[in-house]
Amino acid sequence: MKVTRLRFEHHTDSDAIGIGESEPRLSWTTTGTHRHQDAYEIEIRDRHGAVRSYLVRSTESVLVPWPAEPLSSRERREVRVRLWTDGNAQPGPWSDFHPVEAGLLTPEGWTATAVSPGSDDPAADDPRPAHLLRTEFELTGPVASARLYSTALGVHEIEINGSRTDDDVLAPGWTSYRDRLRYRTHDVTHLVHPGTNAIGAHLADGWYRGRLAFNGGIRDIYGDRTALLAQLEVRYADGTNATFGTGPNWRSASGPVTATCLLVGESHDARLERDGWSEPGFDDADWHGVREIALDTRVLTAPTGPPVRRIEERAPVDARRRPDGTVLLDFGQNLVGRLRIRVRGEAGHTVTLRHAEILENGELCTRPLRGATATDHYTLRGAADGEQWEPRFTYHGFRHAELSDWPGEFDLADVTAVVLHTDLERTGWFECSDPALNRLHENVVWSMRGNFLDIPTDCPQRDERLGWTGDIQVFAPTAAYLHDCAGMLTSWLRDLSADTARDAGKVTPIFSPQIPVIVPFPMPEGNQPMAGWGDAAVIVPWTLFQRYGDLDILRRQYDDMRNWVETVHGAAGPEHLWTGEFQFGDWLDPTAPPDAAWQSSTPNVLVATAYFAHSATLVAETADLLGRTEDSAYYRSLADDVRKAFVQAFVTAPGQLTADTQTAHALALQFGLLPDEQHRTASADRLARLVADAGHVISTGFLGTPLVCDALSANGHLDTAYQLLLQRRPPSWLYQVEMGATTTWERWDSLLPDGSVNPGEMTSFNHYALGAVADWIHRTVGGIAPAEPGYRALVVRPRPGGGITWARAAHRTPYGQVEVHWRQEDDGHLVVEVQIPPATTAILDLPGAETLHLGPGHHVHRT
């Protein structure tokens, strides 16, 4: 049995260079059908060719300990693995060697100085231009290897000898910059040569200095000057080394990007392009000097996940040229990215590109964008053979685009939509016999893609784009099924920890990275604890542990998890009821007025107290796993006290709550808040009646929606759950599909039945929170769920219903891919095909059949 997909920590193969872990844990999957791994052997080769071998008798294959001495800064080793399986005396074949290389692991590794362009004026008009920086350096002989370590206060791209060093977009991304600034490492050996070389960089405001958030945003949040930090380290063929870094010898100048902003858009004047500026021999005599900027290298950190990249290109599916000459484009899919255009015209002619998610009355509907103008401008240089352009430092959320002042004839091939997001590996799939449900699932996938752009945002198009904690709290299970997001969300959790530590009251923020904002709705001053939002500090780490089996995530986040529960404990007081404060509650409950999304039909005190009990329970379970027995007993007792307070305050009789709403019953059922089975059964029956009496349309908001189908199906009301899922009247998931949605909406009725856009301020057409139902689809319709953390054991439990005659689901677990395909035959029998990956087991639980235990391999069962 051969090892495949050897990985280090949560890095992909292509991103295991410049990692920040000195002892990276290893994971692998295998080919073949072996049932049991008895031992593994790891062979590690250093750069001199010396090899050491480590034989370990263990059944583990996910996140196994690094067996050798720790990596030092810059150190590169190559690793391969082979296995002993099923009691065989001989091992299987070796895997290929896989390289792993450490970045700069200590602050002392940085010798370069951050520099700010002398051409940069912090008081420049908003949005500001981007700048160019460059220098030249001499290499005295043949090069064995070259590494570029770089980051920026702002966003940057680097070129060496006229070629890009990487394919990252908007690097280094958005972190809590005062505490964490990511750098990346790139192998640039192929770009350098003996003799004179040049290195150049584009530098722009990005998240560091650009406008962010509501009401047109606030700029200069982290500082008023951008800066570049770059360090090129060369090892010559003779074994000697040389280092070249940013410093006072660099030069700077304005460039062709005359204005750029994440919210506003980008303007590019091709007449200002400087040919050859990043190549040796360029005359920079008229360029400015640079200003050295103090940058604490202790905040520099290597990434734990992949960067944002160009992932896909999509051609327009329709174009309409209006009488005024503008061209209206439809790409057939609401997406996140920008346009690439090919155009020919006279020098000085400007083409304008506007973006929107939806049309209203046949025109771009930009009102939901609020202060994000999402408009790009390209001024031609007049090249005879035409010219191509794509914005460099902005992105938009759009399905439709309008091109103004297009010169000459327009061809659909002249415009391409470039899809951007964090380069996450796809790990989950679903399809079934219902085309509308398939479209809903694809909508969820596209909303995740658009909102996983370096951080998990709430919306990618308007003047907001923040890392809201409540949204990712409810969506994390779905996200972890669809894509490998462990590395990305681990990074985001570290920012959440940093923001919490900086808060005066040590309160988990409602979004991270935390910035000052002017919120467009009334709420208290300061950072107040918010139920369902701050609970992300507990629930997201717990979810990642369940889906990836990484106990270190819980270990790193434990203090934050405990801190959040203690914060809530203080807010709730000795009565254990969380009252008297503003809460988001069951945000965007369909009964809430368009401009008062927090006015839920479920009282906030009930929602908040339920979450208090749930998070206290999870902290107790985490303490158990970490061996903290005193903490476990304390938080288990606290959770019991909160449950008792919940029952006393909100449960009046079996099946009766003081708030007779779908969300109230779903919370009580799913968070284990009811005192006995009689109360559970009665509450589930009441929930089913409420859903039926509402006509099987949605009556839940952000916090109730992820729970309601589970609360029904787990308690004898599977048919009601299916009726709710497959409802097409508003408000419902499939109403959005019926109205042509290609992503999930923020509101159940972002688009009203008459085709007009909801008048509320919160009207995004790309918002993943309500798509959290996909987790139920994966587990209940598809039938795939973890029985143990990391899917070491699985539950295959499809529950057909709703007239669906077949379904397929697949998920790439840390141990390999599990697949489930079921179909209802004409004679009424259910046929289920299951593929179980090596080194795992599964419980097969089919309706009306005896529970079976399955080993690895392909299985077919008929009931």
PDB file of C-alpha atoms in Angstrom, residues 431 781-782 784 796 798 805-810 818-824 830-835 858-861:
ATOM      1  CA  GLU A 431     -25.829  16.069  -5.843  1.00  0.00           C
ATOM      2  CA  VAL A 781     -29.548  13.632   2.622  1.00  0.00           C
ATOM      3  CA  GLY A 782     -26.015  12.652   1.632  1.00  0.00           C
ATOM      4  CA  ILE A 784     -21.846  11.429   5.644  1.00  0.00           C
ATOM      5  CA  VAL A 796     -23.170   6.649   7.080  1.00  0.00           C
ATOM      6  CA  PRO A 798     -28.714   8.719   4.781  1.00  0.00           C
ATOM      7  CA  THR A 805     -34.957   9.325  -5.548  1.00  0.00           C
ATOM      8  CA  TRP A 806     -31.158   9.332  -5.411  1.00  0.00           C
ATOM      9  CA  ALA A 807     -28.255  11.251  -3.929  1.00  0.00           C
ATOM     10  CA  ARG A 808     -24.472  11.170  -4.080  1.00  0.00           C
ATOM     11  CA  ALA A 809     -22.114  12.679  -1.524  1.00  0.00           C
ATOM     12  CA  ALA A 810     -18.360  12.565  -1.230  1.00  0.00           C
ATOM     13  CA  VAL A 818     -15.594   8.618   1.624  1.00  0.00           C
ATOM     14  CA  GLU A 819     -18.401   8.270  -0.896  1.00  0.00           C
ATOM     15  CA  VAL A 820     -22.059   7.460  -0.447  1.00  0.00           C
ATOM     16  CA  HIS A 821     -24.508   6.851  -3.292  1.00  0.00           C
ATOM     17  CA  TRP A 822     -28.050   5.813  -2.568  1.00  0.00           C
ATOM     18  CA  ARG A 823     -31.060   5.273  -4.791  1.00  0.00           C
ATOM     19  CA  GLN A 824     -34.679   4.314  -4.317  1.00  0.00           C
ATOM     20  CA  LEU A 830     -33.152   1.345  -0.920  1.00  0.00           C
ATOM     21  CA  VAL A 831     -29.747   0.559  -2.446  1.00  0.00           C
ATOM     22  CA  VAL A 832     -26.721   2.157  -0.829  1.00  0.00           C
ATOM     23  CA  GLU A 833     -23.163   2.048  -2.167  1.00  0.00           C
ATOM     24  CA  VAL A 834     -20.428   3.142   0.218  1.00  0.00           C
ATOM     25  CA  GLN A 835     -16.697   3.644  -0.232  1.00  0.00           C
ATOM     26  CA  HIS A 858     -16.485  -0.711  -1.322  1.00  0.00           C
ATOM     27  CA  HIS A 859     -19.791  -1.942   0.104  1.00  0.00           C
ATOM     28  CA  VAL A 860     -23.260  -2.340  -1.392  1.00  0.00           C
ATOM     29  CA  HIS A 861     -26.365  -2.814   0.767  1.00  0.00           C
TER      30      HIS A 861
END
